[in-house]
Tab-separated table of C-alpha atoms in Angstrom:
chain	number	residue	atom	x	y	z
A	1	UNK	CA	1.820	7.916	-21.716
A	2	UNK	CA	1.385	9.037	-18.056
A	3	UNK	CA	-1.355	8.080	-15.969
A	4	UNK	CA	-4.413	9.922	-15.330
A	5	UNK	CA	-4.049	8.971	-11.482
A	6	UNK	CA	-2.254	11.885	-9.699
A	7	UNK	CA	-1.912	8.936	-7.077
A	8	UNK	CA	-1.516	5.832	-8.561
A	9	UNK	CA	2.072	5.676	-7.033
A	10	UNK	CA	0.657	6.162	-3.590
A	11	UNK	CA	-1.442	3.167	-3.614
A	12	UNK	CA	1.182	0.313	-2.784
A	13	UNK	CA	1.240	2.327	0.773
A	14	UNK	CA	-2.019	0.651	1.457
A	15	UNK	CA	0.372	-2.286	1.959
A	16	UNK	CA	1.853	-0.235	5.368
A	17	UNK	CA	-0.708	-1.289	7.768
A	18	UNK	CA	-1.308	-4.591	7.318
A	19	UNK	CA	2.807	-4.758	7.338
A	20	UNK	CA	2.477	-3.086	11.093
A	21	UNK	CA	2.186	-6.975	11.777
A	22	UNK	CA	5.783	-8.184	10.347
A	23	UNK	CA	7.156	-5.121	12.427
A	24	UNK	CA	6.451	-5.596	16.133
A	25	UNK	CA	9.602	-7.795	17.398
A	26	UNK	CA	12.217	-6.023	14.972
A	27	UNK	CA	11.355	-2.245	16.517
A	28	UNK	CA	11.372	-4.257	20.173
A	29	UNK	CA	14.115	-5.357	19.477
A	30	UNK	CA	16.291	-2.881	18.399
A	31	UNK	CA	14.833	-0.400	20.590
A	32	UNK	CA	14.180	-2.182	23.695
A	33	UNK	CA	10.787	-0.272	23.531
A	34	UNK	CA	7.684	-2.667	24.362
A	35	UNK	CA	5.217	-0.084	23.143
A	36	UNK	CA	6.071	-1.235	19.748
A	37	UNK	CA	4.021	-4.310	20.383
A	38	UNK	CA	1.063	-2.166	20.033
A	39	UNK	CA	2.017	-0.445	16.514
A	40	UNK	CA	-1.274	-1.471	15.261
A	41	UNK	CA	-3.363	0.801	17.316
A	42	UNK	CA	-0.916	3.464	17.366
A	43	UNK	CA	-0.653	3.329	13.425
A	44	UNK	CA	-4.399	3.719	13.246
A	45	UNK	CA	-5.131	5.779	16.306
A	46	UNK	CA	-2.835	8.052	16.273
A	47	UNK	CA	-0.380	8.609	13.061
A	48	UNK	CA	-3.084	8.220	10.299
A	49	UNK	CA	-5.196	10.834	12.214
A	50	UNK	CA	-2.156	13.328	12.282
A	51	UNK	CA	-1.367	12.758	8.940
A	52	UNK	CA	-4.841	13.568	7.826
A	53	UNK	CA	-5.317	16.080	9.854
A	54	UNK	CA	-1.791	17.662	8.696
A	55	UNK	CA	-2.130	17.124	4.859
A	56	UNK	CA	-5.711	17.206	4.683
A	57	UNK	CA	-8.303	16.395	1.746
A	58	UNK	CA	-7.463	14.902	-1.489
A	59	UNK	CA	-10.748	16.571	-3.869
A	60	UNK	CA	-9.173	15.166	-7.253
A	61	UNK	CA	-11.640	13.201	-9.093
A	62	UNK	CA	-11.252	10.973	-11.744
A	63	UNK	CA	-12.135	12.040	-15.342
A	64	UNK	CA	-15.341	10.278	-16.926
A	65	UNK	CA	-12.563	9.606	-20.313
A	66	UNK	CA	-10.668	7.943	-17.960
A	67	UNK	CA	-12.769	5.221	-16.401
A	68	UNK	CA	-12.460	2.290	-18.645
A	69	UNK	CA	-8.401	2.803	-18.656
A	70	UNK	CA	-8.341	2.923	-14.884
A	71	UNK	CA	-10.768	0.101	-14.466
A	72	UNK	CA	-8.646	-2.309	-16.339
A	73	UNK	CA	-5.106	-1.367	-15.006
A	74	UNK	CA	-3.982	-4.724	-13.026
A	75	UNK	CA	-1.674	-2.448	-11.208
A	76	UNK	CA	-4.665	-1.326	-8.971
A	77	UNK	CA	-5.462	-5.364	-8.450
A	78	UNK	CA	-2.233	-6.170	-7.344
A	79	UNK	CA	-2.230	-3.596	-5.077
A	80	UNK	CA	-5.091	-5.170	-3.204
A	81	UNK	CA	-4.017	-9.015	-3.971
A	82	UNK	CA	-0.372	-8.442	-2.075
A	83	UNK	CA	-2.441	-7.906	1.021
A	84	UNK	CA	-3.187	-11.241	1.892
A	85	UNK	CA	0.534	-12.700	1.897
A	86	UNK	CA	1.562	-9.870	3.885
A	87	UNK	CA	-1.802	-10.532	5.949
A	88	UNK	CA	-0.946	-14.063	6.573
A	89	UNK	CA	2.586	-13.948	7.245
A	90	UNK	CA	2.214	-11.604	9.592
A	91	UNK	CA	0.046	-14.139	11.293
A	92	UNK	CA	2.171	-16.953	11.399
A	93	UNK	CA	4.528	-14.820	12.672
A	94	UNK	CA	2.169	-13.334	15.578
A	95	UNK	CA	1.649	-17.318	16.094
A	96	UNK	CA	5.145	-18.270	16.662
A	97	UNK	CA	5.723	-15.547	19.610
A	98	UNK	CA	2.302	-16.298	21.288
A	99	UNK	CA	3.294	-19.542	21.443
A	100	UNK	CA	6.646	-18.841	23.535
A	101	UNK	CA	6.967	-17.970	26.983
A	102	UNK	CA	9.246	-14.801	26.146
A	103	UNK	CA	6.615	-12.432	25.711
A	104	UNK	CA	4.300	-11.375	28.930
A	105	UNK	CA	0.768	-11.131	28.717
A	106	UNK	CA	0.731	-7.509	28.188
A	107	UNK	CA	2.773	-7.747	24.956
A	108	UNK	CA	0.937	-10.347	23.799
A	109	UNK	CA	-2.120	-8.392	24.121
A	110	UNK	CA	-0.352	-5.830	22.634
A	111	UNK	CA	0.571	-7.814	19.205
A	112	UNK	CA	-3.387	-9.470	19.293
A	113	UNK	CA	-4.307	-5.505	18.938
A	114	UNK	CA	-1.414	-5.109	15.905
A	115	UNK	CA	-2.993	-8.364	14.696
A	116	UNK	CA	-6.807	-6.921	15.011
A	117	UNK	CA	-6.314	-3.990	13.370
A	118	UNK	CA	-4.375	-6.239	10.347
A	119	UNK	CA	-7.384	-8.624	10.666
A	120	UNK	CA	-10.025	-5.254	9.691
A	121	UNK	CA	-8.044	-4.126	7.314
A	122	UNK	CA	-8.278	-7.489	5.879
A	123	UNK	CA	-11.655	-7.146	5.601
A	124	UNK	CA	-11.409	-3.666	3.980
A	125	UNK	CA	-9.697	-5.664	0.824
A	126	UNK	CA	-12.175	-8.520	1.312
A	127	UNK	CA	-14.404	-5.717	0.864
A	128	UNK	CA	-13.207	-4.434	-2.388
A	129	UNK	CA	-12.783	-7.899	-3.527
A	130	UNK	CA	-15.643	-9.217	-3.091
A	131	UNK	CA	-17.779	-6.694	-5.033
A	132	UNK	CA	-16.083	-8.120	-8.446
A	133	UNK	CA	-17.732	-10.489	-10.843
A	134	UNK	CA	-14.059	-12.257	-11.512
A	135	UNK	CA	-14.047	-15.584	-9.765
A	136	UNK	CA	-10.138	-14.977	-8.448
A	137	UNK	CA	-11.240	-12.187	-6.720
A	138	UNK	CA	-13.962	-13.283	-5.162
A	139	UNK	CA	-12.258	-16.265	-4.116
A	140	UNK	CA	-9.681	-13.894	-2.722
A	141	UNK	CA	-11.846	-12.273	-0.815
A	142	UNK	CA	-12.959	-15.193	1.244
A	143	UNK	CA	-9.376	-16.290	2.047
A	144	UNK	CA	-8.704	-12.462	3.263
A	145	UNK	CA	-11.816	-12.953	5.364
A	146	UNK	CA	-10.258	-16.161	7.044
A	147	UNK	CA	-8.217	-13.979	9.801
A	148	UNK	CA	-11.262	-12.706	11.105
A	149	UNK	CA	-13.631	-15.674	11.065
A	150	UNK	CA	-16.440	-13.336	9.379
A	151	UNK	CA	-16.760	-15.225	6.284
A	152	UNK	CA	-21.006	-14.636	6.195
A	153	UNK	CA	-19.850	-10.414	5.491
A	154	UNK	CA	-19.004	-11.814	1.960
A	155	UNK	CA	-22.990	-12.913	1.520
A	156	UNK	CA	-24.310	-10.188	3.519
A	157	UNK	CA	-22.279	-7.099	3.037
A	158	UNK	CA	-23.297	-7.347	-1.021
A	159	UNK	CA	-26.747	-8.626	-0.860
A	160	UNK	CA	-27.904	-7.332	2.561
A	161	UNK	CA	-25.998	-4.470	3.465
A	162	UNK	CA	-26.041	-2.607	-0.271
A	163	UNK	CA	-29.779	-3.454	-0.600
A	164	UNK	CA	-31.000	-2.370	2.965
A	165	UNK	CA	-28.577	0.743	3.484
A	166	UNK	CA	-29.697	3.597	5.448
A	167	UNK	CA	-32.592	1.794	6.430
A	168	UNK	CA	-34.254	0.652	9.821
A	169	UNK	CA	-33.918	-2.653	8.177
A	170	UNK	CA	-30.281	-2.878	7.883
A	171	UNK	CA	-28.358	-3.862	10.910
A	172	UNK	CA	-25.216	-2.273	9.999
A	173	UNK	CA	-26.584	1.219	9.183
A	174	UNK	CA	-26.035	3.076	12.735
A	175	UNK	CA	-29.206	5.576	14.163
A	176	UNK	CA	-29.498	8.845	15.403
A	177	UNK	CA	-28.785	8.526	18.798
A	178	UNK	CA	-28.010	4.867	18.641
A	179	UNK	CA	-24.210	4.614	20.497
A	180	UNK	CA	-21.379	2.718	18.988
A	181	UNK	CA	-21.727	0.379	22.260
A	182	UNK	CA	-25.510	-0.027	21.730
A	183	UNK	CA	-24.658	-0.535	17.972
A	184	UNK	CA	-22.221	-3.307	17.800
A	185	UNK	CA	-24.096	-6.361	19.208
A	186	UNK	CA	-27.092	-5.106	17.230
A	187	UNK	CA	-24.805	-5.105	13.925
A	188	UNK	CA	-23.246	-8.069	14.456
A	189	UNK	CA	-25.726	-10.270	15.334
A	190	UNK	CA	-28.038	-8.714	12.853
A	191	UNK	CA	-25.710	-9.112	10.203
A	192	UNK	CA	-25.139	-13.173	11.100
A	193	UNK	CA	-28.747	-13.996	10.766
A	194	UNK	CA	-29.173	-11.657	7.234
A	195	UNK	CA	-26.418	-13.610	6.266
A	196	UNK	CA	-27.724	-17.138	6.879
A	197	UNK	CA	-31.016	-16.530	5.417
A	198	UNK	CA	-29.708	-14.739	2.396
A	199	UNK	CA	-27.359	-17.567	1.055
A	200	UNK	CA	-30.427	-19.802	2.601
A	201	UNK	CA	-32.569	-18.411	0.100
A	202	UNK	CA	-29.912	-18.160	-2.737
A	203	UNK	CA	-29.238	-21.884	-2.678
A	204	UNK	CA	-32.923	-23.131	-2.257
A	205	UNK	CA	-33.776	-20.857	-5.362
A	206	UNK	CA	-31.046	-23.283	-7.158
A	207	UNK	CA	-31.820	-26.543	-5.570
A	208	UNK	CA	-29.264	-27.035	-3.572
A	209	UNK	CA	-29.699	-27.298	0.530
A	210	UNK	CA	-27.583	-25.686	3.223
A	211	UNK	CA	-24.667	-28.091	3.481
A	212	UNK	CA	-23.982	-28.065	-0.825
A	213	UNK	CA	-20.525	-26.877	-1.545
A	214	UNK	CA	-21.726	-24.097	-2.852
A	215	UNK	CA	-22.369	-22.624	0.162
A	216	UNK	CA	-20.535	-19.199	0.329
A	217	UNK	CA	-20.368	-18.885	3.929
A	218	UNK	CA	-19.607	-22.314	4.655
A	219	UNK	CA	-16.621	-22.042	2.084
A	220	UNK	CA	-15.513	-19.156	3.816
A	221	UNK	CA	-15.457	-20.142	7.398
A	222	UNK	CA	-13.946	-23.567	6.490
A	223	UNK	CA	-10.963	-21.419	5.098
A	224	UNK	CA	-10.782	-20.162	8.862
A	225	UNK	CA	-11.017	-23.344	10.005
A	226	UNK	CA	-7.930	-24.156	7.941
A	227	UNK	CA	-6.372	-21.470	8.454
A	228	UNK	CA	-6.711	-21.399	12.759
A	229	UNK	CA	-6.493	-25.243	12.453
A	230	UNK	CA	-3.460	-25.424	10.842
A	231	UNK	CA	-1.789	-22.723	13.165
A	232	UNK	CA	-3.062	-24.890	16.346
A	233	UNK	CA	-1.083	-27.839	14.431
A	234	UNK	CA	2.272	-25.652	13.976
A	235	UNK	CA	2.206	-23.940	16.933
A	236	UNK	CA	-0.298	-25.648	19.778
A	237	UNK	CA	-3.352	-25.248	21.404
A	238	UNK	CA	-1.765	-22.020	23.206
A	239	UNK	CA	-2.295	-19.998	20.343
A	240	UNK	CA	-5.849	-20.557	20.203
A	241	UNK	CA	-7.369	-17.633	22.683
A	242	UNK	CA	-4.657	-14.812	20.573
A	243	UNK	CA	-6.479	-15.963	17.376
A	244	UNK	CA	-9.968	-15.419	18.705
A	245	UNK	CA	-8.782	-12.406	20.312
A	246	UNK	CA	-7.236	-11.117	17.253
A	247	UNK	CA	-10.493	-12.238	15.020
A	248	UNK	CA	-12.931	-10.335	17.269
A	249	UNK	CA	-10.535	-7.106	17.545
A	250	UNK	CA	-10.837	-7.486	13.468
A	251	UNK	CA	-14.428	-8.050	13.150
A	252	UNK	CA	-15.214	-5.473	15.583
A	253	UNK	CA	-12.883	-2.704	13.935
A	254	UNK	CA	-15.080	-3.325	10.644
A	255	UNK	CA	-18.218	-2.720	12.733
A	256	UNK	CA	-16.968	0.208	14.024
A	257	UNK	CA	-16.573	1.635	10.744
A	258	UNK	CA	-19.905	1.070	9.557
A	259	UNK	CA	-21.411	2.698	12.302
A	260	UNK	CA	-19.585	5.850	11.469
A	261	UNK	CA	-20.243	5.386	7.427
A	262	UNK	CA	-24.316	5.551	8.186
A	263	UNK	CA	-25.195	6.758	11.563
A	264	UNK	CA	-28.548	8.516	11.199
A	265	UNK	CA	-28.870	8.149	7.455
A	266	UNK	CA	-32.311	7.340	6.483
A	267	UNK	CA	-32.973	7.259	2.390
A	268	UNK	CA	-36.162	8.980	1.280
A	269	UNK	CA	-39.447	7.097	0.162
A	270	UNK	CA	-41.269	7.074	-3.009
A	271	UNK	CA	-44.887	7.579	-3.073
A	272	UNK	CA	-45.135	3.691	-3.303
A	273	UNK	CA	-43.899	3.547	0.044
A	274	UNK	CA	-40.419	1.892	-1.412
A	275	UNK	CA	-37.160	3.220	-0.402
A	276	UNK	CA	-35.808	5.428	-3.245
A	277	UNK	CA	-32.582	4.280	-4.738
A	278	UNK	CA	-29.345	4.431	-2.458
A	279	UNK	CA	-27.754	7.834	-3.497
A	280	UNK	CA	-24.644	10.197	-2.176
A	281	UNK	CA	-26.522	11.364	0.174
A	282	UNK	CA	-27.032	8.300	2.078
A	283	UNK	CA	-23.400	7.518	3.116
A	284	UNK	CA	-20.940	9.772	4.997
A	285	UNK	CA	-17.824	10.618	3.111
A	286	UNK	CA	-14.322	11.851	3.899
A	287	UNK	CA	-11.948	12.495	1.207
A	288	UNK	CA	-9.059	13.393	3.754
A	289	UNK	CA	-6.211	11.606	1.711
A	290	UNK	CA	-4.028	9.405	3.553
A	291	UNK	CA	-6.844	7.296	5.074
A	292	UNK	CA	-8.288	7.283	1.812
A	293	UNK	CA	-4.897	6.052	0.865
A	294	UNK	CA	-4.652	3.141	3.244
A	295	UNK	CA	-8.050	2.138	3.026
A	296	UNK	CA	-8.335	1.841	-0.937
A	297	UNK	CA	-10.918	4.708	-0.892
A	298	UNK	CA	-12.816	3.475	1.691
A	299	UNK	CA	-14.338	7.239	2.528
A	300	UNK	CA	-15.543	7.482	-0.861
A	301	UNK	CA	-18.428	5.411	0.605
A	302	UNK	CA	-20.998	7.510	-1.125
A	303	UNK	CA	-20.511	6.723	-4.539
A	304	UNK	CA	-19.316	3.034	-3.465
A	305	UNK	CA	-23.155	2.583	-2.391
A	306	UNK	CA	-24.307	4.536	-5.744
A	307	UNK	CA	-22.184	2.331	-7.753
A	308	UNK	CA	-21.089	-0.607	-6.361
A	309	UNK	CA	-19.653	-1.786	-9.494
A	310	UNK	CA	-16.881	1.107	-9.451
A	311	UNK	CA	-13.546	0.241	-8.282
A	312	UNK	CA	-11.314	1.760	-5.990
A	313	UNK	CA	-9.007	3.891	-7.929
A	314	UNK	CA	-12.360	5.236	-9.802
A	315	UNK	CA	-14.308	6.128	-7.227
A	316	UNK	CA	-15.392	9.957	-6.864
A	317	UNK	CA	-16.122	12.172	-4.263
A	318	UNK	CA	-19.475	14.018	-4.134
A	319	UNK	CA	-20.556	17.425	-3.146
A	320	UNK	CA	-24.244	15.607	-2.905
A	321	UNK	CA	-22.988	13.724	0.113
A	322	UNK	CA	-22.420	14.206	3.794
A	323	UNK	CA	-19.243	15.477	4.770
A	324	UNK	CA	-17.331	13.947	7.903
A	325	UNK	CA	-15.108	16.860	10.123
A	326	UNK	CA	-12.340	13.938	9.964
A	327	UNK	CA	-11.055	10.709	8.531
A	328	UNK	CA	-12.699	7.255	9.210
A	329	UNK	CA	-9.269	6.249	11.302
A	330	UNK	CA	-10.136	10.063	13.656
A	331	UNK	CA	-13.830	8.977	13.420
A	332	UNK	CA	-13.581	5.918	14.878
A	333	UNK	CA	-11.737	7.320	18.227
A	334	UNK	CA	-14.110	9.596	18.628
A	335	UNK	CA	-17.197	6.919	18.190
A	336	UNK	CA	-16.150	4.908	21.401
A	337	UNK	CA	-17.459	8.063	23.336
A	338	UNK	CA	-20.697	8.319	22.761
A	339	UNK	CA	-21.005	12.051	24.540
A	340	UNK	CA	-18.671	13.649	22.143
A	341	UNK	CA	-19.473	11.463	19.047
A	342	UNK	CA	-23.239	12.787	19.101
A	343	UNK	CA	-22.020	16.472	20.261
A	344	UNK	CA	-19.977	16.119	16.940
A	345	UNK	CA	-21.987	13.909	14.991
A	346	UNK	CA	-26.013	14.711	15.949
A	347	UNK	CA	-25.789	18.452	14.388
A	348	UNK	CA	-24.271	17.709	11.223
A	349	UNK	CA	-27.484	14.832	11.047
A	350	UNK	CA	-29.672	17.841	11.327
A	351	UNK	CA	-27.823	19.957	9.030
A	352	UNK	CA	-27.993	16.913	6.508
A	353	UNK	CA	-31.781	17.004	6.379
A	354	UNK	CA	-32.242	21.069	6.519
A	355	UNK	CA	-32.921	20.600	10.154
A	356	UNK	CA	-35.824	18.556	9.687
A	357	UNK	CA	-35.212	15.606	12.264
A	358	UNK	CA	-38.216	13.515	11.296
A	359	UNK	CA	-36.340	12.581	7.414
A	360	UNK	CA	-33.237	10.555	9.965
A	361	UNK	CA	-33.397	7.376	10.933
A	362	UNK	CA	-33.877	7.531	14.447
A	363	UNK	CA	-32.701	4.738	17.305
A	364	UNK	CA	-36.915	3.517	18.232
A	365	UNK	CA	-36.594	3.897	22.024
A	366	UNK	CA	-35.195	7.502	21.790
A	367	UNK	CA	-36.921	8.482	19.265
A	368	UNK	CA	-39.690	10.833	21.607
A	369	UNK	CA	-37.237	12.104	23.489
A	370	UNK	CA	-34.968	13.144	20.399
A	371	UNK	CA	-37.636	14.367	18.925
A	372	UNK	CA	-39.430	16.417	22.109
A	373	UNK	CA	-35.821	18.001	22.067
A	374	UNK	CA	-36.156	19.386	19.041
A	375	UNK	CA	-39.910	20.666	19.757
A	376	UNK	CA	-41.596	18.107	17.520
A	377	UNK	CA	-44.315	15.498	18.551
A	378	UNK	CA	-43.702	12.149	17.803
């Protein structure tokens, strides 16, 4: 019997990126071409958006028969689980040339990038991972985490992040007229202290104090700790500044992305003054297909925050929600200039809310002059 997944075949593609990082000295090497180093960034920065923007959106949905069948095909787990041996040995491989004196500085920055970009994409299958009530997975989750030393996203992404979302609350929810620049340090360091007091709260609620092994973040940053420590071991103490470099490229990627999946998404209230539920309107979505290929249906993001519990191969796209002109890997490039992201971005806001400005969530400190601009009074 065939599958009911047009592109269930296409899904072992998602392994392509993080591979980038086993590909850097072979394509130098027969070539003689340095840029290669960088294959990374160009993967993600350039060919993804070409290939989007050349075979466009995907728009198939799966059927409501079909959920339970897709849900329990393994196939779609294994697709996720190979990432993290490709992941690491892509590392120890990144480890072995920074720790030689062929390379120069310059292509050595050039594989940290490659090795970033691996690093967030890590954390993209983290991401699906860690949303599942099976204790492998979530397990795997934290060990895909290790490469970019933000283990707390595992405590705060599902119990901060998916509670507070397109909120002033949340950290990681971008606002009108908030740039990516602005948004990042905000985000990050936002997202640390959620974190802490989250799992905080969790274990004190079970009688346990901060240092039980229980812990969820401390379990995943020891893995890092392994992980980094046992590279410094293999390789030396040179390595060391590539694998922070590497971790923060990674971390910072992720960030990126969830200022484009929220920026100036505010959900309504009810007349209790509570946020209403999260619903496809709250998240931007882009079904362009090949991102949504090498990013598990990352873009889907609007019925990911409707129903968390849905995974990736069953995930819909929704007329409800907020289209995107482009795919997250396009979006991204065009967030790290703040002019042209809110000359894109800021209009399609206003369209979202019927031109009513007052129903986004609006950066505080901008918020009379965005407002004046559009002839209201704040």
């Amino acid at each position: 019997m065939g599958s009911p997944d047009p592109k269930r075949h296409l899904w072992v593609l998602g392994l392509l990126p993080p591979a980038s990082a086993l590909l850097p000295s072979q394509l130098v090497l027969h070539t003689g071409i340095p840029i290669f180093w960088w294959i990374g960034p160009i993967i993600v920065l350039i060919v993804i958006p070409v290939l989007d923007w050349s075979i466009g959106v995907d728009g198939n949905n799966p059927r409501d028969e079909d959920y339970e069948r897709l849900s329990n095909d393994r196939y779609y787990r294994w697709c996720t689980y190979l990432m993290l041996p490709v992941q690491l040995i892509g590392l120890v491989i990144a480890s072995y040339m920074w720790a030689g004196d062929e390379l120069s500085v310059v292509d050595k920055l050039g594989l940290a990038a490659t090795l970033g970009f691996v690093s967030g994409i890590g954390i993209n299958a983290a991401h699906e991972l860690g949303h599942r009530v099976e204790r492998l997975e979530r397990w795997l989750a934290k060990i895909a985490l290790a490469q970019s030393g933000y283990g707390h996203f595992f405590v705060e992404h599902n119990r901060g992040h998916h509670v507070r979302v397109a909120t002033p609350e949340d950290p990681a929810s971008a606002r009108l007229g908030e740039s990516l620049w602005e948004f990042l340090p905000r985000s990050v360091s936002g997202s640390f202290r959620s974190a802490i007091v989250l799992e905080r709260e969790r274990l004190a609620r079970k009688g346990k104090g901060w240092w039980s092994v229980q812990n969820h973040i401390l379990q995943a940053w020891s893995m890092t700790l392994v992980l980094f420590g046992a590279l410094v071991a293999a390789f030396g103490y040179q390595v060391l500044p590539w694998l922070l470099l590497q971790a923060v490229i990674g971390f910072g990627l992720l960030e990126t992305v969830n200022y484009v999946e929220h920026y100036g998404l505010l959900r309504a209230r009810r007349p209790n003054g509570m946020y209403a539920r999260c619903s496809p309107r709250d998240s931007w979505n882009s079904d362009h297909l090949v991102t949504n290929i090498f990013l598990f249906h990352l873009q889907r993001h609007s019925d990911h925050h409707a129903n968390p519990g849905r995974r990736y191969q069953t995930l819909r796209t929704s007329e409800q929600a907020p289209q995107l002109p482009a795919g997250y890997a396009a979006m991204i490039v065009l967030a790290a200039v703040p002019p042209l992201w809110r000359r894109i971005m800021d209009g399609r806001v206003l369209a979202h809310y019927g031109g009513d400005i007052t129903l986004a969530n609006i950066q505080p400190r901008k918020r009379r002059r965005i407002l004046a601009a559009r002839g209201v009074t704040a």
